PDB file of C-alpha atoms in Angstrom:
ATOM      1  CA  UNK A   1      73.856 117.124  76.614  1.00 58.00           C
ATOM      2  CA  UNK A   2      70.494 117.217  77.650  1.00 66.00           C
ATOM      3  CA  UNK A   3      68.886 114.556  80.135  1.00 77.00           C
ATOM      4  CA  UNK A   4      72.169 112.898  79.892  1.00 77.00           C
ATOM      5  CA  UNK A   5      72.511 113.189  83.511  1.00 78.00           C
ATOM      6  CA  UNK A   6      69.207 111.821  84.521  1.00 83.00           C
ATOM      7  CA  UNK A   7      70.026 108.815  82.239  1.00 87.00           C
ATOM      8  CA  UNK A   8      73.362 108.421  83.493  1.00 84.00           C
ATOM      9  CA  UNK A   9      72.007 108.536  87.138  1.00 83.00           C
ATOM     10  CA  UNK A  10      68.976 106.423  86.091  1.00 87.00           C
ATOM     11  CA  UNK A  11      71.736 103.758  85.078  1.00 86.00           C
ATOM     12  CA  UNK A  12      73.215 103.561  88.390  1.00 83.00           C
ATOM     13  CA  UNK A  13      75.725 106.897  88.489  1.00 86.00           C
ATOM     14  CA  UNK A  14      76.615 108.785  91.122  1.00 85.00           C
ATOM     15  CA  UNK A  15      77.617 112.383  92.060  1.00 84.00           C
ATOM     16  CA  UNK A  16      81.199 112.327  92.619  1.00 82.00           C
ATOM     17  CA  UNK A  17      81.526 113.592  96.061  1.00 88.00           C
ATOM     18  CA  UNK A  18      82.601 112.367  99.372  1.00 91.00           C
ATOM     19  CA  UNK A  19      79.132 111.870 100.566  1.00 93.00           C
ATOM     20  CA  UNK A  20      77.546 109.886  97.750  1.00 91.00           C
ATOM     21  CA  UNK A  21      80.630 107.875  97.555  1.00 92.00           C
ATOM     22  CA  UNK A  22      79.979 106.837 101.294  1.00 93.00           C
ATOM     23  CA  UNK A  23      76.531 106.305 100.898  1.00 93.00           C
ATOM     24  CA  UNK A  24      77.155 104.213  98.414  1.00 91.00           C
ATOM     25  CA  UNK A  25      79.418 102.141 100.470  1.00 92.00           C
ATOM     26  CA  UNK A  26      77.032 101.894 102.617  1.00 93.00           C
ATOM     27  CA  UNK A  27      74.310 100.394 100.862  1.00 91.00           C
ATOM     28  CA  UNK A  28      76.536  97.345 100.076  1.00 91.00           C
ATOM     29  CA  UNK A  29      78.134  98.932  96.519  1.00 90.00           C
ATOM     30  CA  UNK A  30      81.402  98.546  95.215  1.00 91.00           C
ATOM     31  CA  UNK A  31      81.942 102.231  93.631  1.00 92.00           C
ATOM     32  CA  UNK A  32      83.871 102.830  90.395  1.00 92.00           C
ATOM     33  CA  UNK A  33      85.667 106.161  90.300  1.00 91.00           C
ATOM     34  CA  UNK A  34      87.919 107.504  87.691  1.00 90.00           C
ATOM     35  CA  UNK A  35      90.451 109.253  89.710  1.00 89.00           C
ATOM     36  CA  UNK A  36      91.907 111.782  86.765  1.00 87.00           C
ATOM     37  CA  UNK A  37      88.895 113.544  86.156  1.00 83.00           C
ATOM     38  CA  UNK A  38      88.558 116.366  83.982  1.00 82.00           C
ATOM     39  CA  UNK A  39      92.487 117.336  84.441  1.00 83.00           C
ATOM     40  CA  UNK A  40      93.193 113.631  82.879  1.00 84.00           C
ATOM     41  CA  UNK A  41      90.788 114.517  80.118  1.00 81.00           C
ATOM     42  CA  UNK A  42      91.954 117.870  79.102  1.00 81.00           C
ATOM     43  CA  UNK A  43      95.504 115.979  78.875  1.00 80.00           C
ATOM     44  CA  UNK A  44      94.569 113.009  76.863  1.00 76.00           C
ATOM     45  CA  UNK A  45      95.595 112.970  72.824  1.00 73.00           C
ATOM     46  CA  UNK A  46      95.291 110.136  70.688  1.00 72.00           C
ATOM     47  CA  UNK A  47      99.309 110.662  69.766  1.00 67.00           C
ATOM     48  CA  UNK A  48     102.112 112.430  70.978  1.00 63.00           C
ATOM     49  CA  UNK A  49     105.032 114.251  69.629  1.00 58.00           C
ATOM     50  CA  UNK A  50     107.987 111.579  70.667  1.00 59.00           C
ATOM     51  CA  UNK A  51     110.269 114.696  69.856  1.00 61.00           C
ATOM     52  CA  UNK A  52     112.031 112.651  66.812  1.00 63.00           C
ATOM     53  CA  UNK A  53     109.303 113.675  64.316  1.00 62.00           C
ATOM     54  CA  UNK A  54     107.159 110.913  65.179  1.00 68.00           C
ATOM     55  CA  UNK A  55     104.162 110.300  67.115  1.00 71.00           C
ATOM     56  CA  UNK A  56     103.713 108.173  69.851  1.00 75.00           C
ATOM     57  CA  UNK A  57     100.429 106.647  71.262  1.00 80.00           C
ATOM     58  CA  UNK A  58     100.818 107.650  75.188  1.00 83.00           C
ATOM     59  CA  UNK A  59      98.566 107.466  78.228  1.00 88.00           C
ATOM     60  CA  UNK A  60      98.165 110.090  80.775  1.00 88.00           C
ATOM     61  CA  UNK A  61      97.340 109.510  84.675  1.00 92.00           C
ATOM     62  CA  UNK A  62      97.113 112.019  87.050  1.00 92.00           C
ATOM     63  CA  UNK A  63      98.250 110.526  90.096  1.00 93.00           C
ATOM     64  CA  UNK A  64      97.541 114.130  92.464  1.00 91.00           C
ATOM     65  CA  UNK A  65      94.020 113.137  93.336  1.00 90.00           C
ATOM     66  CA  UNK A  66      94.022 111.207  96.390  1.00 94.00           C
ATOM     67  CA  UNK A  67      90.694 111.681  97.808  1.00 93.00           C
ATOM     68  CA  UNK A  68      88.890 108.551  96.914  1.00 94.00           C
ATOM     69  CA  UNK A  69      92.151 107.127  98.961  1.00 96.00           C
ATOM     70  CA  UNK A  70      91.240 108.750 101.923  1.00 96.00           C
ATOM     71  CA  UNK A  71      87.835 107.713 101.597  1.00 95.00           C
ATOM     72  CA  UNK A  72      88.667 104.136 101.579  1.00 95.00           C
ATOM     73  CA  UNK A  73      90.734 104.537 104.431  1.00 96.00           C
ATOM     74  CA  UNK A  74      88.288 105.975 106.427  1.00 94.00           C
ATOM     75  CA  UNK A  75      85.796 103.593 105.288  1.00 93.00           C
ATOM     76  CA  UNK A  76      86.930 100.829 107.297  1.00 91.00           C
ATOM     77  CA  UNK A  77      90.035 100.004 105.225  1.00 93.00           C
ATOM     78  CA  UNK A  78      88.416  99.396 102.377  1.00 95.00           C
ATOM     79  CA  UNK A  79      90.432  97.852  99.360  1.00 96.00           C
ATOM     80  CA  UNK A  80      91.176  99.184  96.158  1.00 97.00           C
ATOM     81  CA  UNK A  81      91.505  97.196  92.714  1.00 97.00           C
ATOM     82  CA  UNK A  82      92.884  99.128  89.349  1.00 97.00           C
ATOM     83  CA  UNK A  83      90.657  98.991  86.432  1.00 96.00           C
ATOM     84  CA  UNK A  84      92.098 100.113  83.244  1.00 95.00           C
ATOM     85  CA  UNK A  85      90.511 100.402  79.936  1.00 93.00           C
ATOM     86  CA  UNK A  86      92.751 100.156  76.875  1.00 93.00           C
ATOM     87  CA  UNK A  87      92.044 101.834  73.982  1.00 90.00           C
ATOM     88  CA  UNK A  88      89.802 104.389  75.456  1.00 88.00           C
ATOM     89  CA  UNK A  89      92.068 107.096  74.033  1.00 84.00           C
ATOM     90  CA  UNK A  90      91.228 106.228  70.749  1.00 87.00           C
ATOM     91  CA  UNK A  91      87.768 106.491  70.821  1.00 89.00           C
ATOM     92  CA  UNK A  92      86.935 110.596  71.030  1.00 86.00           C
ATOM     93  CA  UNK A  93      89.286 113.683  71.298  1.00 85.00           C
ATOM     94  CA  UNK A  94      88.607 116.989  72.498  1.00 85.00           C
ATOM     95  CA  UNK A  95      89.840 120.367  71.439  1.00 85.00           C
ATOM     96  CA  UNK A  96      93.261 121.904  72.959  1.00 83.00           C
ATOM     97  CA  UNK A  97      93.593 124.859  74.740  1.00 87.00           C
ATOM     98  CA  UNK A  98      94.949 123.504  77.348  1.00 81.00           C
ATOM     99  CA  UNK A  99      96.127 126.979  79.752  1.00 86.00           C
ATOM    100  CA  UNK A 100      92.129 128.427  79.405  1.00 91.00           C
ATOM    101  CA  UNK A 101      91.231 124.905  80.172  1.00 87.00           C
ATOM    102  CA  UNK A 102      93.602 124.127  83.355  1.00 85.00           C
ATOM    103  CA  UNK A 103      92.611 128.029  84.378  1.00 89.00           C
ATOM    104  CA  UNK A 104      88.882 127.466  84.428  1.00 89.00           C
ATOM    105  CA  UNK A 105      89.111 123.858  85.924  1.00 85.00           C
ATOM    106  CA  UNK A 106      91.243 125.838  88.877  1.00 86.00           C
ATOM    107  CA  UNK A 107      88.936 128.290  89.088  1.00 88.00           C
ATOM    108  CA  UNK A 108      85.722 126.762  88.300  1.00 86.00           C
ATOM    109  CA  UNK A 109      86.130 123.265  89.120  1.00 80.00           C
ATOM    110  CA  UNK A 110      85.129 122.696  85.399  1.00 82.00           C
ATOM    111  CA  UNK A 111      87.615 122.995  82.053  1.00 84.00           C
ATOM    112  CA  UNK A 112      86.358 125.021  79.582  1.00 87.00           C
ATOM    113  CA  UNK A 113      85.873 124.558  76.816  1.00 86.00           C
ATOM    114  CA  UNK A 114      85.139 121.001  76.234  1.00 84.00           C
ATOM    115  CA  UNK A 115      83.973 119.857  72.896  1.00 86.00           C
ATOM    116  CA  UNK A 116      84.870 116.032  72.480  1.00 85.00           C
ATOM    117  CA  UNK A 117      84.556 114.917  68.915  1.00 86.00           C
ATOM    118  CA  UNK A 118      84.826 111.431  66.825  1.00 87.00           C
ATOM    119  CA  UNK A 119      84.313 111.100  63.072  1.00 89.00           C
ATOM    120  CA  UNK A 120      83.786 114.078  60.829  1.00 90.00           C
ATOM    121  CA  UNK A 121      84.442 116.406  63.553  1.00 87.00           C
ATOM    122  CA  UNK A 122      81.298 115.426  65.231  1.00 89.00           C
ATOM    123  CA  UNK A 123      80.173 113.586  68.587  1.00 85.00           C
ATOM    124  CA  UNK A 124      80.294 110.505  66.878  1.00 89.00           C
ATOM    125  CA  UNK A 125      82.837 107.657  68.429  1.00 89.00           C
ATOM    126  CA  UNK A 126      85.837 106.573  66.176  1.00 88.00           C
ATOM    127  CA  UNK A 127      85.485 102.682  66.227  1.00 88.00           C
ATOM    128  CA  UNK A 128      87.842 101.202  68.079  1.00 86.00           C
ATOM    129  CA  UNK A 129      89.083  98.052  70.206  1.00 88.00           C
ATOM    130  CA  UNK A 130      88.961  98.696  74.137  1.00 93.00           C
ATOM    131  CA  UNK A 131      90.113  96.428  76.374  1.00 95.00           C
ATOM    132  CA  UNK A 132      89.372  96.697  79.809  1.00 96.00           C
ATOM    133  CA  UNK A 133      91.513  94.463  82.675  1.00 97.00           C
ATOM    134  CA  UNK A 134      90.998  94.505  86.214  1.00 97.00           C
ATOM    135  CA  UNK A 135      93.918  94.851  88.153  1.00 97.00           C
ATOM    136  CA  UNK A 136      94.693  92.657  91.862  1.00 97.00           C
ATOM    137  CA  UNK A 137      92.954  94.279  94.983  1.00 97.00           C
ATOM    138  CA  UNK A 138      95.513  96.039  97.210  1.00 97.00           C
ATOM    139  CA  UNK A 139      94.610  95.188 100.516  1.00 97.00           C
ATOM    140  CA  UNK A 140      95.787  97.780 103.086  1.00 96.00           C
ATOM    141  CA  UNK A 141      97.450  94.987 105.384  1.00 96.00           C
ATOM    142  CA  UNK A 142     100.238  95.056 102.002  1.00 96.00           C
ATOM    143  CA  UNK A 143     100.100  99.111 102.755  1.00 96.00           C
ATOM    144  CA  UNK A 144     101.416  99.413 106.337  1.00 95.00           C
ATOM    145  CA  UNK A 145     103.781  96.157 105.971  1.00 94.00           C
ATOM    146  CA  UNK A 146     105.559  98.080 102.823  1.00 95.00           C
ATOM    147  CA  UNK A 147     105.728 101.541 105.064  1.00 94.00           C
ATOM    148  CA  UNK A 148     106.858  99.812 107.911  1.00 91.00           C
ATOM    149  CA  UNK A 149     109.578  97.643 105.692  1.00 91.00           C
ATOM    150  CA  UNK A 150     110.664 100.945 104.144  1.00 90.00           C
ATOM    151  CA  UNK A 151     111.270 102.603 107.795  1.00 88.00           C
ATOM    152  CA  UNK A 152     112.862  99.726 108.938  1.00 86.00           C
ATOM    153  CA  UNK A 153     115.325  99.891 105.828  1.00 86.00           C
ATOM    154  CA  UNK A 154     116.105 103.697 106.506  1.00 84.00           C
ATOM    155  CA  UNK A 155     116.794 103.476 109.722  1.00 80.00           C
ATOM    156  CA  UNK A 156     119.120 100.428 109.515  1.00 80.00           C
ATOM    157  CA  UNK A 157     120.639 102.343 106.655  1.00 79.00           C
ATOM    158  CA  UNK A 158     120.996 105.318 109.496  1.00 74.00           C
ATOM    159  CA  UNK A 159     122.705 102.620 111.936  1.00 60.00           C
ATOM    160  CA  UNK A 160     124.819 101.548 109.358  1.00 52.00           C
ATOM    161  CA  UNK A 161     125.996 104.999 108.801  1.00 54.00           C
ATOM    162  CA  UNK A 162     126.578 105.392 112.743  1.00 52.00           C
ATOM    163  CA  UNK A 163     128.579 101.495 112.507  1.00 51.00           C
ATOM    164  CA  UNK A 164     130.816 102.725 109.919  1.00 53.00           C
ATOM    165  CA  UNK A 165     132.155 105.453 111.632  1.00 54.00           C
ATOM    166  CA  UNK A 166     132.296 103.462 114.870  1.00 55.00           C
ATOM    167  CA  UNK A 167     134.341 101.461 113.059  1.00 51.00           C
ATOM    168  CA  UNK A 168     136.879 103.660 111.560  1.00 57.00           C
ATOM    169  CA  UNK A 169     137.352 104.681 114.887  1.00 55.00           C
ATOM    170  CA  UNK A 170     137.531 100.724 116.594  1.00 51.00           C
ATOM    171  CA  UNK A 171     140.025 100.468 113.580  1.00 53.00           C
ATOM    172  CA  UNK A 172     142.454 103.583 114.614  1.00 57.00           C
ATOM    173  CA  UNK A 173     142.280 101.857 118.484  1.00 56.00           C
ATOM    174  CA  UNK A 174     143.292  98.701 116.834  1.00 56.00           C
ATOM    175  CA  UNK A 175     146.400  99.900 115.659  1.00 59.00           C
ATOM    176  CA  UNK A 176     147.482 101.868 118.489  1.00 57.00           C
ATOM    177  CA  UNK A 177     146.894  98.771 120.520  1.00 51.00           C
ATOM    178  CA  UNK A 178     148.977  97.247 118.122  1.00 58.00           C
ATOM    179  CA  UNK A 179     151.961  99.496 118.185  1.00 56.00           C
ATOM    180  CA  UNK A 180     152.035  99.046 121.637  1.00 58.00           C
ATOM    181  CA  UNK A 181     152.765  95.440 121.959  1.00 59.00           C
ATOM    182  CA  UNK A 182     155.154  95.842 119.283  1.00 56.00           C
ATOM    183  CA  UNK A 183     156.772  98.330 121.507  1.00 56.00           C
ATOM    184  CA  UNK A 184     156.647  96.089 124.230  1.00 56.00           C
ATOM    185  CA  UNK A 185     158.479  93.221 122.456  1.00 55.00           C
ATOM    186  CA  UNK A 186     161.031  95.556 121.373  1.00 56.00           C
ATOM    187  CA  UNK A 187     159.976  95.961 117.573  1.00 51.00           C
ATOM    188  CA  UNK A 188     159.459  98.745 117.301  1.00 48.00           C
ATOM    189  CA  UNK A 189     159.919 102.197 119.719  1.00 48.00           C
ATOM    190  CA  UNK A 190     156.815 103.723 120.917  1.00 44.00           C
ATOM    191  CA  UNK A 191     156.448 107.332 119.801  1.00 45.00           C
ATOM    192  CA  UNK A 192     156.595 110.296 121.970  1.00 43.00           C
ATOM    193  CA  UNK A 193     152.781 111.330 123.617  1.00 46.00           C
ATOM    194  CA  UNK A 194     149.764 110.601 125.386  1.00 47.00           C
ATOM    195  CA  UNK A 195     149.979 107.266 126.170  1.00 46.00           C
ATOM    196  CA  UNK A 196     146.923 105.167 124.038  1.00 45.00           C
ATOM    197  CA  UNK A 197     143.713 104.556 125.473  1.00 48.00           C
ATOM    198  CA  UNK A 198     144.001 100.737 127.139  1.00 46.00           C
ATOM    199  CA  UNK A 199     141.308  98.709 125.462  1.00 45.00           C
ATOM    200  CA  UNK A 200     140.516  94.339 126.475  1.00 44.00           C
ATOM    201  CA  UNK A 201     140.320  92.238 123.266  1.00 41.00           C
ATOM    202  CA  UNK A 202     137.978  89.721 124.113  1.00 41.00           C
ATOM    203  CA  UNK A 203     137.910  86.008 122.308  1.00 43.00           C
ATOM    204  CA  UNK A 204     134.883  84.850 121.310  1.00 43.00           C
ATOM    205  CA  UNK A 205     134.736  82.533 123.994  1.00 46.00           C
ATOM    206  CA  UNK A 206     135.039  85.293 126.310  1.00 47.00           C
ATOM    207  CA  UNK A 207     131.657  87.072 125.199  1.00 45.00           C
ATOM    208  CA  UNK A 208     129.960  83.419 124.847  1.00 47.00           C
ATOM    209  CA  UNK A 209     131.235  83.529 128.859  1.00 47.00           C
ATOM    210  CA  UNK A 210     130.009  87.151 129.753  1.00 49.00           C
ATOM    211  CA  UNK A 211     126.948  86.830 127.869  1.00 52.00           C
ATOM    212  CA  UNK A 212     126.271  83.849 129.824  1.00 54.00           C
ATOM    213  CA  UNK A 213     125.156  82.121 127.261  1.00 51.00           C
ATOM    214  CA  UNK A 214     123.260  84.558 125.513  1.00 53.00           C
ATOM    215  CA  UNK A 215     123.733  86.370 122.329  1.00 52.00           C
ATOM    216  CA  UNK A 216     123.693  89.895 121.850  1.00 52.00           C
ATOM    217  CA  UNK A 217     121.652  91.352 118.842  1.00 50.00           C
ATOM    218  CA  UNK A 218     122.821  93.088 116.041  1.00 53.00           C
ATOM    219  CA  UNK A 219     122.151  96.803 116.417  1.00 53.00           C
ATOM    220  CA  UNK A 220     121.311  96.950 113.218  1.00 56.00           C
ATOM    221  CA  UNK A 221     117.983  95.131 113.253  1.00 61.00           C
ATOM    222  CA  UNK A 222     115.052  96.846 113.897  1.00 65.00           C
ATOM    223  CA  UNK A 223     111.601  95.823 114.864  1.00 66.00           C
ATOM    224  CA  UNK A 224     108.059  97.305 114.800  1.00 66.00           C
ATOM    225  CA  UNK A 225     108.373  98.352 118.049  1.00 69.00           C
ATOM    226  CA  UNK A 226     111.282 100.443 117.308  1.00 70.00           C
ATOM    227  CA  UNK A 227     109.462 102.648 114.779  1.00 74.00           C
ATOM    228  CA  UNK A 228     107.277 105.498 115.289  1.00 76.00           C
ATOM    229  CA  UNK A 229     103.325 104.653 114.628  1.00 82.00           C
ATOM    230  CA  UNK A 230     101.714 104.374 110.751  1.00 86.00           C
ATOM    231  CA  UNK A 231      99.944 107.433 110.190  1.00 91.00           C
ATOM    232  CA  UNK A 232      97.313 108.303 107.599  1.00 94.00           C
ATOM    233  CA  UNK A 233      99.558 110.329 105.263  1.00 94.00           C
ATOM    234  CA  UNK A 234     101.775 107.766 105.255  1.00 94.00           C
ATOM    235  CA  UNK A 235      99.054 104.850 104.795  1.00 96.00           C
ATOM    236  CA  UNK A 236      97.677 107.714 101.905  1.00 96.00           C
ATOM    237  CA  UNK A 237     100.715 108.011 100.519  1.00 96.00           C
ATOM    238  CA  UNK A 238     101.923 104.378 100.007  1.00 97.00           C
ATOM    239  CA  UNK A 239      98.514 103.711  98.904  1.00 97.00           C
ATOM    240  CA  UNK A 240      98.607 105.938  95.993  1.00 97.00           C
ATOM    241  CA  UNK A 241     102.263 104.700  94.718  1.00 96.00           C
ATOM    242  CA  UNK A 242     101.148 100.900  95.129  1.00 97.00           C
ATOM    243  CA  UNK A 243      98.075 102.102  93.338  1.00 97.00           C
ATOM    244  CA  UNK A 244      99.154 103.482  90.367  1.00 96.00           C
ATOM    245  CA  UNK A 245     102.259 101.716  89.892  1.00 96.00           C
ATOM    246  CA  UNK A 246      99.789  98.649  89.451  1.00 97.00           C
ATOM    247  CA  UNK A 247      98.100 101.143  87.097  1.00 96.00           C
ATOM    248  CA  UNK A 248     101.561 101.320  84.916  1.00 96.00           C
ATOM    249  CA  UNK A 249     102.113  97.783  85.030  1.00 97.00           C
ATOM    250  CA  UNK A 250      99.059  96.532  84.272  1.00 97.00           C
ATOM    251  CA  UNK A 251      99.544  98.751  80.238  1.00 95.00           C
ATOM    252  CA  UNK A 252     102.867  97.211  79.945  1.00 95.00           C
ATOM    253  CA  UNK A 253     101.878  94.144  80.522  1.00 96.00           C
ATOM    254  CA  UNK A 254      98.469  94.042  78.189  1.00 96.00           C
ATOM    255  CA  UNK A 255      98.885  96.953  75.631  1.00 94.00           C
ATOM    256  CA  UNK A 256     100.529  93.832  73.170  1.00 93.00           C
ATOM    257  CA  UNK A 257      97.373  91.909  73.712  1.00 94.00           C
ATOM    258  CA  UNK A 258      94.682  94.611  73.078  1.00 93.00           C
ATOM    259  CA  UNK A 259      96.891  95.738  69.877  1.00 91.00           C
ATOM    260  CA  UNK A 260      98.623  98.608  71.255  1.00 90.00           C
ATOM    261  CA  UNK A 261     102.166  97.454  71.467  1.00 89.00           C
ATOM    262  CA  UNK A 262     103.762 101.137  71.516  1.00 85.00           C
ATOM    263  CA  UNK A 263     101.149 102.254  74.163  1.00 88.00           C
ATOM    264  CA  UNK A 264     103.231 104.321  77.122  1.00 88.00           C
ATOM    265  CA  UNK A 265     101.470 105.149  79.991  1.00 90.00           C
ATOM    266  CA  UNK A 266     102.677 108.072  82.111  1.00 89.00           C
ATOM    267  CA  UNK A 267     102.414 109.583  85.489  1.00 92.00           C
ATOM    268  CA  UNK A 268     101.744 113.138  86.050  1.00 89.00           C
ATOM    269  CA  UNK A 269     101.778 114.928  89.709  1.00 85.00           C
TER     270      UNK A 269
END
C-alpha cells in the first residue's frame, strides 16, 4: 500500500532488525515484536478442518524464531512479557498457496503472494471482537533457576540409576554374608567355591561414631556447584519454552472471556 510505511513509521514503527531493535532499547523504549512474522501469517485461517467434518477455530504460533530472544539476552537481560490478541484471526484472511508462499519467504525473505481480504473479497476488516491480554514478565533470574533445577533433576536421576545397581549388587553381598553365618551355626552347609568377599555391617551407632559426629550426604543431592555453567543456548532455549508456553496458557485461560470458547492455540517448530 502506498505511504503505508511512512505512516506506520510516522506512528512510532520500527524496521524489524537487530539494530533498530537495539536502538530502540536504547533510547529508553519497550519494543513490541510479533515473533511469527510472515510464516505465522501465511499459516493463519479463520477455521480449520478438525478432521470429523467440522471446523475448528485454531491459532497458529511459530515458536522457531528466536532472535528477539537473543536480543534480550544480550541486552542486559532484558525481560520479556507475552502479549496476545484474541480474535485477531477473525478480522482479515489471505489467500492460500501455501508451498509458493513458504518457497518465496525461504528464498526471498518475503511470501508471495499476499493478498489479505475482509468483506466482499476486499481489504475491508470483518468486524470483530479482539481482545488483547498481557501476559506476566519472565524475568531471566526464573530462566537459569528452571535450567539449573532441570540439570539438577537429570543428574540425580543419573545417580539414581548408578544407586540402583549398587544396590542390587550390596543386595547379592547381603545374602552371601548371610549364608555364611548360617553355615557357621550349622543351618545350613556352605556350598562348594570361592569363599565370599568378607564385608563389616556397621550399626548405626557405629557410623554416628566414625563420622564423629557428622553426617554424610546423600549422593544423590546435587548443588550448583556440581553442574556445568548456564550457557546462552541453554538460557535461549528455556527462554523460548517459558515464553510461549505462557503464550498457550494465556488462550486457554481467556478465549471463554473474549467469546471464543473453542479457540486452540498451537505450536509449530
Amino acid at each position: 500500500v502506498p505511504f503505508m510505511k511512512d505512516i506506520v513509521m510516522l506512528l512510532g514503527g520500527r524496521v524489524v532488525t537487530r539494530e533498530a531493535i537495539i536502538r530502540a532499547v536504547d533510547e529508553g523504549h519497550s519494543p513490541i515484536i510479533v515473533p511469527g512474522g510472515q510464516a505465522e501469517m501465511i499459516l493463519s485461517r479463520k477455521n480449520y478442518d478438525s478432521g470429523d467434518g467440522k471446523f475448528q477455530p485454531k491459532v497458529r504460533i511459530v515458536t522457531h524464531h528466536k532472535g528477539f530472544i537473543r536480543v534480550a539476552l544480550s541486552q542486559g537481560r532484558l525481560s520479556l512479557t507475552p502479549v496476545i490478541s484474541i480474535g485477531e484471526h477473525e478480522v482479515l484472511s489471505n489467500i492460500r498457496l501455501p508451498t509458493m508462499q513458504q518457497y518465496f519467504l525461504r528464498v526471498w525473505g518475503a511470501a508471495c503472494p499476499v493478498m489479505p481480504y475482509g468483506r466482499w473479497y476486499l481489504p475491508f476488516p470483518h468486524a470483530a471482537g479482539i481482545t488483547i491480554v498481557v501476559g506476566t514478565p519472565i524475568e531471566w533470574e526464573d530462566v537459569v533457576a528452571s535450567v539449573r533445577a532441570k540439570r539438577r533433576a537429570e543428574a540425580a536421576a543419573g545417580g539414581l540409576r548408578k544407586s540402583d545397581s549398587n544396590l542390587s549388587a550390596l543386595k547379592k553381598s547381603d545374602s552371601s554374608v548371610s549364608a555364611r553365618r548360617k553355615a557357621k551355626k550349622g543351618k545350613t552347609p556352605l556350598a562348594s567355591g570361592p569363599s565370599s568377599p568378607k564385608r563389616r555391617l556397621f550399626s548405626s551407632d557405629d557410623e554416628d561414631e566414625n563420622n564423629n559426629g557428622t553426617q554424610k550426604p546423600s549422593p544423590n543431592v546435587i548443588s550448583d556447584a556440581d553442574l556445568p555453567p548456564v550457557d546462552d543456548k541453554a538460557l535461549v532455549d528455556e527462554m523460548a519454552r517459558m515464553y510461549f508456553a505462557q503464550v498457550v496458557r494465556l488462550y486457554e485461560d481467556y478465549r471463554d472471556e473474549a467469546g471464543y470458547p473453542g479457540l486452540v492455540a498451537e505450536l509449530i517448530d
